[in-house]
mmCIF file of C-alpha atoms in Angstrom:
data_model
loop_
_atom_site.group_PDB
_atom_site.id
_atom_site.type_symbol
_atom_site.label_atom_id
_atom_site.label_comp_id
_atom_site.label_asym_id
_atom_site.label_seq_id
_atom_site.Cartn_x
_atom_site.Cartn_y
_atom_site.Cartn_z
ATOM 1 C CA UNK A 1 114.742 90.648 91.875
ATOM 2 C CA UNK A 2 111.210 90.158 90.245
ATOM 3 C CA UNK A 3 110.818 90.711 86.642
ATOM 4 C CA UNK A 4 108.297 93.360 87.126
ATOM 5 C CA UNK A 5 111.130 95.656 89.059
ATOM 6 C CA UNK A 6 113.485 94.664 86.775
ATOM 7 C CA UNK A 7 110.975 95.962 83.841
ATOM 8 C CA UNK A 8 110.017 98.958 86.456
ATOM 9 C CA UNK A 9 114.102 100.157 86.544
ATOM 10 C CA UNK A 10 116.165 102.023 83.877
ATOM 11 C CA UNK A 11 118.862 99.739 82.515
ATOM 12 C CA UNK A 12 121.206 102.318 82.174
ATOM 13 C CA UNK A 13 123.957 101.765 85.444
ATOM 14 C CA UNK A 14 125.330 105.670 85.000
ATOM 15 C CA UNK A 15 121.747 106.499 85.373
ATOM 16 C CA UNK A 16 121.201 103.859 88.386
ATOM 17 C CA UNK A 17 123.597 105.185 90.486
ATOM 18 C CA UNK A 18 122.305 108.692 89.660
ATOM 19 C CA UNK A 19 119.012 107.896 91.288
ATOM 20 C CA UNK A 20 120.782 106.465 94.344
ATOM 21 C CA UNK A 21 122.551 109.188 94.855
ATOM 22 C CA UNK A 22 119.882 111.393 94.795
ATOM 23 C CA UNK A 23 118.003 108.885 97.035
ATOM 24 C CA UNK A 24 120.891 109.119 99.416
ATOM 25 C CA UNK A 25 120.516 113.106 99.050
ATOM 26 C CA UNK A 26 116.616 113.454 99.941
ATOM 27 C CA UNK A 27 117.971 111.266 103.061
ATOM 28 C CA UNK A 28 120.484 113.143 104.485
ATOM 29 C CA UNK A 29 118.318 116.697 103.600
ATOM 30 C CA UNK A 30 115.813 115.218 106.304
ATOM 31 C CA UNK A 31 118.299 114.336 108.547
ATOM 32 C CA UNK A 32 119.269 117.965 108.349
ATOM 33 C CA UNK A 33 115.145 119.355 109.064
ATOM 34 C CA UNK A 34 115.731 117.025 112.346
ATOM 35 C CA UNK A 35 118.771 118.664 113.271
ATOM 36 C CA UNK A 36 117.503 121.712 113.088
ATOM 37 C CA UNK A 37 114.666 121.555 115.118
ATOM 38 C CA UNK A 38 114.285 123.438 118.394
ATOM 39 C CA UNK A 39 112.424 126.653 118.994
ATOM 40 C CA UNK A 40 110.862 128.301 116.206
ATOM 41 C CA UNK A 41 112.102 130.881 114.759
ATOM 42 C CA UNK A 42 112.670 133.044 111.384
ATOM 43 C CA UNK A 43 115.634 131.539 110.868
ATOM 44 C CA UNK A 44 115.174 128.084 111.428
ATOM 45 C CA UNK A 45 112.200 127.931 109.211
ATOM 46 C CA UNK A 46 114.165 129.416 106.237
ATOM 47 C CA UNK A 47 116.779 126.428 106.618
ATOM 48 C CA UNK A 48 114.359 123.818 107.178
ATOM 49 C CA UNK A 49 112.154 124.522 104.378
ATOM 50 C CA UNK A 50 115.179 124.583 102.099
ATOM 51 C CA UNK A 51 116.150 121.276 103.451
ATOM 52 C CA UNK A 52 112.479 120.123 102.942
ATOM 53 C CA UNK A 53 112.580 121.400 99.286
ATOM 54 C CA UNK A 54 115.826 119.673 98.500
ATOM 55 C CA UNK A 55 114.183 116.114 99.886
ATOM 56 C CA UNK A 56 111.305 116.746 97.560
ATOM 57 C CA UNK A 57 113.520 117.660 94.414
ATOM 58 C CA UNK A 58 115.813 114.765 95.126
ATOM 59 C CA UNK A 59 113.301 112.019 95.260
ATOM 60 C CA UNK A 60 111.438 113.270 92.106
ATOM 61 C CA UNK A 61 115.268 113.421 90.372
ATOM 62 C CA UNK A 62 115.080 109.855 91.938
ATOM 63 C CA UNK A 63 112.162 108.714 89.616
ATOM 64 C CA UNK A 64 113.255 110.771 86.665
ATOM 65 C CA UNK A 65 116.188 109.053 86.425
ATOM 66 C CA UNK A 66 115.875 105.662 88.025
ATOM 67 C CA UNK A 67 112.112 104.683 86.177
ATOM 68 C CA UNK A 68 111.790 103.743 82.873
ATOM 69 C CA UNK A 69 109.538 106.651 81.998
ATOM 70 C CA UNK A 70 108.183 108.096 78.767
ATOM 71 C CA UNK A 71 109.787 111.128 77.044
ATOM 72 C CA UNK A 72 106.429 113.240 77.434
ATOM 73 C CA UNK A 73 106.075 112.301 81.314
ATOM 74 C CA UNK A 74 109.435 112.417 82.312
ATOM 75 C CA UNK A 75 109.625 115.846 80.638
ATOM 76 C CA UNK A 76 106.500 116.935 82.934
ATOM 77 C CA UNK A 77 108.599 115.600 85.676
ATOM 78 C CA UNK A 78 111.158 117.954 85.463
ATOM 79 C CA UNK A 79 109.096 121.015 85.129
ATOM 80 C CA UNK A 80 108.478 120.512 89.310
ATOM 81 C CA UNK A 81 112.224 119.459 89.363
ATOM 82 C CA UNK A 82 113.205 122.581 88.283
ATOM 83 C CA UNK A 83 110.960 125.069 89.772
ATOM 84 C CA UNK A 84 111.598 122.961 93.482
ATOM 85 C CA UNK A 85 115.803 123.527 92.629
ATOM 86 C CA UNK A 86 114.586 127.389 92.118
ATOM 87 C CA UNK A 87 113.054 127.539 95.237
ATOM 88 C CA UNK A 88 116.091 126.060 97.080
ATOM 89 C CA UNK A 89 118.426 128.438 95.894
ATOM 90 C CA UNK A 90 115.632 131.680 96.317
ATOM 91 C CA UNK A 91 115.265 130.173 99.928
ATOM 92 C CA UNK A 92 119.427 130.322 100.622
ATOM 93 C CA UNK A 93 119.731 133.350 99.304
ATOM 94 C CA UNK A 94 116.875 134.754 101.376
ATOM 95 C CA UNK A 95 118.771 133.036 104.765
ATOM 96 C CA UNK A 96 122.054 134.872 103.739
ATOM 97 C CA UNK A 97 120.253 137.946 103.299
ATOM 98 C CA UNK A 98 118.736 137.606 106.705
ATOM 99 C CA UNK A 99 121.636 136.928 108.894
ATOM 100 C CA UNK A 100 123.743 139.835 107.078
ATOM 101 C CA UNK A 101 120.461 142.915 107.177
ATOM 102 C CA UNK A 102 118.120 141.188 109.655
ATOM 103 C CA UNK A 103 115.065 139.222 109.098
ATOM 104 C CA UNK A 104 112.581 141.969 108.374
ATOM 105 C CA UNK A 105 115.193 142.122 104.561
ATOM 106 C CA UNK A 106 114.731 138.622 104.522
ATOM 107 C CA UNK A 107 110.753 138.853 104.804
ATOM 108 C CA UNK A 108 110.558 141.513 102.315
ATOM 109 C CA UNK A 109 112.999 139.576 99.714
ATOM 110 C CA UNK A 110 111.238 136.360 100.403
ATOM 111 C CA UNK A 111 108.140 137.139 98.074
ATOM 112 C CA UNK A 112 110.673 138.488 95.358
ATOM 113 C CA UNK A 113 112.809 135.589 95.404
ATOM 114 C CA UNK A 114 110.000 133.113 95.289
ATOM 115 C CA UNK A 115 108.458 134.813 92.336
ATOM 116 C CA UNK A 116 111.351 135.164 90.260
ATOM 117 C CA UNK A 117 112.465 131.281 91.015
ATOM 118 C CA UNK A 118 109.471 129.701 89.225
ATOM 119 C CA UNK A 119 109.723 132.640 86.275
ATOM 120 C CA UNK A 120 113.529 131.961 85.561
ATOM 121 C CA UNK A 121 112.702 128.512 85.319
ATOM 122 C CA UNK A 122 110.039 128.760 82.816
ATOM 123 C CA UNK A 123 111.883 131.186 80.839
ATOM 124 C CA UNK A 124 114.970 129.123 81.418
ATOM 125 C CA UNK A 125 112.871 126.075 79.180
ATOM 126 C CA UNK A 126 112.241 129.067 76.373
ATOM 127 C CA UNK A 127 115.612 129.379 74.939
ATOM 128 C CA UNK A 128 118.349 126.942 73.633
ATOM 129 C CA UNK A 129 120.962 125.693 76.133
ATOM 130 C CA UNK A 130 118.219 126.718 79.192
ATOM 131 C CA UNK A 131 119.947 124.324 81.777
ATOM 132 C CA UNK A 132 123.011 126.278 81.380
ATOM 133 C CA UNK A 133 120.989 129.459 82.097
ATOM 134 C CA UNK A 134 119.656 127.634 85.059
ATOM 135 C CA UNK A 135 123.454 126.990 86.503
ATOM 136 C CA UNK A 136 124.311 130.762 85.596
ATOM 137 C CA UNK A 137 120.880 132.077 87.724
ATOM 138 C CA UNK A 138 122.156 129.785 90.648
ATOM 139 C CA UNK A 139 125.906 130.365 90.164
ATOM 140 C CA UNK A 140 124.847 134.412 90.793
ATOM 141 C CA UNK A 141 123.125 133.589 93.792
ATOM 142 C CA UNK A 142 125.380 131.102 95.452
ATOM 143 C CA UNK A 143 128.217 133.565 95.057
ATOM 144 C CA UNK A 144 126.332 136.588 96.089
ATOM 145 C CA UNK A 145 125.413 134.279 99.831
ATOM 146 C CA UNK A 146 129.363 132.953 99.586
ATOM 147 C CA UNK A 147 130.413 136.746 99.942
ATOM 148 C CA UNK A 148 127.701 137.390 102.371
ATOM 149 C CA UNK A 149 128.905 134.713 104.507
ATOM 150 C CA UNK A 150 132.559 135.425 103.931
ATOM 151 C CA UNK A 151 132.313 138.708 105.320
ATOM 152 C CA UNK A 152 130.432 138.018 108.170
ATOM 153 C CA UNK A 153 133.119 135.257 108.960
ATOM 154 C CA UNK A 154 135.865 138.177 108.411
ATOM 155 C CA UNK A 155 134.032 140.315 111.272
ATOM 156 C CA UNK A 156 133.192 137.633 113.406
ATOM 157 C CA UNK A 157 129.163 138.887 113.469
ATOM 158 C CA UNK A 158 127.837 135.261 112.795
ATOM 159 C CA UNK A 159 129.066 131.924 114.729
ATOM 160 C CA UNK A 160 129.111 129.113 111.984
ATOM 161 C CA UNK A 161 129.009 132.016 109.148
ATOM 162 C CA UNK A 162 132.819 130.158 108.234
ATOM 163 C CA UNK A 163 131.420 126.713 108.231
ATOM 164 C CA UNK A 164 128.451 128.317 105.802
ATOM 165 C CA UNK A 165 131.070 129.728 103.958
ATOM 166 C CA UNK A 166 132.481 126.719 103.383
ATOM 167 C CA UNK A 167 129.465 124.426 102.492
ATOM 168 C CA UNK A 168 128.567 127.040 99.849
ATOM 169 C CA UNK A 169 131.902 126.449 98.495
ATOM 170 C CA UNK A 170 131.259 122.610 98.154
ATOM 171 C CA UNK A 171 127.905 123.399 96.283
ATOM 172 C CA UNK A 172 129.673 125.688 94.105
ATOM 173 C CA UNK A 173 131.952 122.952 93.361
ATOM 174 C CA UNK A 174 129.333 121.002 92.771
ATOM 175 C CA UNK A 175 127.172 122.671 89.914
ATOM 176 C CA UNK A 176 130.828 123.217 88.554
ATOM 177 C CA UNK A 177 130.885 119.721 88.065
ATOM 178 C CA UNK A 178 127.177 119.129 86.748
ATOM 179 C CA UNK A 179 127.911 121.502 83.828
ATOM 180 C CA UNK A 180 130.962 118.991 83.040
ATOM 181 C CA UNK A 181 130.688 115.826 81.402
ATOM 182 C CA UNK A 182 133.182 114.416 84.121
ATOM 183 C CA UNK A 183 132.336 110.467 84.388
ATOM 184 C CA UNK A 184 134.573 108.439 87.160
ATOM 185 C CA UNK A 185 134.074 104.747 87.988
ATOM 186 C CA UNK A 186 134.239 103.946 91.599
ATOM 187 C CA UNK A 187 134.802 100.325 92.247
ATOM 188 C CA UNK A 188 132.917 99.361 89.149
ATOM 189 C CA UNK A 189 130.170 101.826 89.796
ATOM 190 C CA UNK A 190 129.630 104.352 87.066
ATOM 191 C CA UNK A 191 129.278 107.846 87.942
ATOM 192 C CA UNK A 192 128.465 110.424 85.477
ATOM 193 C CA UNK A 193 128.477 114.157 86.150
ATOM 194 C CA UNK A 194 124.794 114.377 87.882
ATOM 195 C CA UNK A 195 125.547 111.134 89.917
ATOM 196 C CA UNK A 196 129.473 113.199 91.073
ATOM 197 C CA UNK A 197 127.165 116.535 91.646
ATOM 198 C CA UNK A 198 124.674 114.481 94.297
ATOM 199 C CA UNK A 199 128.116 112.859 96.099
ATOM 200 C CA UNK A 200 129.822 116.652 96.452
ATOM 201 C CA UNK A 201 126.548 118.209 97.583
ATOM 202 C CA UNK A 202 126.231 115.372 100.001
ATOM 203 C CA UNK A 203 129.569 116.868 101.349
ATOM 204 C CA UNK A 204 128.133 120.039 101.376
ATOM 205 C CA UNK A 205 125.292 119.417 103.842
ATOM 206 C CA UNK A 206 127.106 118.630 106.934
ATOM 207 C CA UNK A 207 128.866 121.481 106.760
ATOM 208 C CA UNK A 208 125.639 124.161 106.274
ATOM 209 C CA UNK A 209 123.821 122.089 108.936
ATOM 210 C CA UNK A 210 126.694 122.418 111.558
ATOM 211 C CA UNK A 211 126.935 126.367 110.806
ATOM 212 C CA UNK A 212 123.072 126.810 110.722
ATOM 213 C CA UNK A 213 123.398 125.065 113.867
ATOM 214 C CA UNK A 214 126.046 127.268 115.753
ATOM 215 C CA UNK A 215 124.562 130.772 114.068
ATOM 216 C CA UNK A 216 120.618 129.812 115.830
#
């Protein structure tokens, strides 16, 4: 490898395979716009967008924590980071909303959602322990769409609302184990809790892209 790469790349491994992860997160999140596409719709757009969002976040978590960056510009870094992880969770939350009360709910809480996201992360950066406020906001949000889902899989009113169900439960999982300080090694590979977080949520995706799939 040439010494300017070398020079380019954090040395720490924990936070190596953190930014491969995440790599290997922005992948399969546009592997999931593709197999979503088809005829537009509502719908379709919410999921997609999400998707696209979660490529975008996961590449620039790629750089934060795979470059050898300065405190002041990786700490401009993750003010996008977070607002872009906002967004995500506004825009699932929106998609749950739609397929319980219709899409004209989900246009109206859209705006709402979108607004708040961005605030909660700003005010999120105001007070001491913010990222834990972060994983409360999205911990709310996620469990208010895991109930949506869960009933609509209990009356049968949404093909693929039980597979939604279920990749919820995997992200859930996962921001359960981002708040941890849970570190594994993995044939020699260090993982620490952000680098576990990406390899859960990459569970996760299959399973929300197969129910998306069966619910359009």
């Amino acid at each position: 490898m040439k010494q300017w790469l070398v020079d380019l790349l954090i040395a720490d491994r924990r936070e190596q395979t953190t930014a491969a992860t995440d790599l290997a997160l922005a992948g399969a999140a546009l592997i999931s716009i593709q197999r979503l596409r088809g005829v537009a719709g509502w719908r379709r757009r919410i999921w997609q967008v999400a998707f696209a969002l979660l490529a975008a976040s996961s590449a620039l978590g790629a750089i934060v924590h795979g470059l050898r960056l300065s405190p002041s510009t990786r700490e401009r870094l993750w003010q996008p980071l977070n607002v872009l992880l906002a967004l995500i969770i506004a825009l699932f939350t929106t998609a749950a909303f739609s397929d319980r009360w219709g899409e004209r709910t989900g246009q109206c809480v859209l705006p709402v959602l979108a607004l708040i996201a961005p605030g909660f992360t700003w005010l999120s950066r105001r007070v001491q322990r913010g990222f834990l406020a972060f994983i409360i906001y999205e911990l709310v949000a996620m469990v208010s769409a895991l109930a949506i889902y869960a009933d609509l899989a209990r009356r049968r009113q949404l093909p693929g609302a039980d597979r939604i169900m279920l990749g919820i439960l995997v992200t859930i999982a996962a921001a359960g184990i981002q708040t941890s300080s849970l570190e594994v090694v993995i044939g020699e590979i260090p993982f620490d809790h952000n680098g576990l977080f990406h390899l859960v949520q990459l569970a996760a995706l299959p399973l929300l892209v197969e129910g998306v799939r069966k619910s359009l």
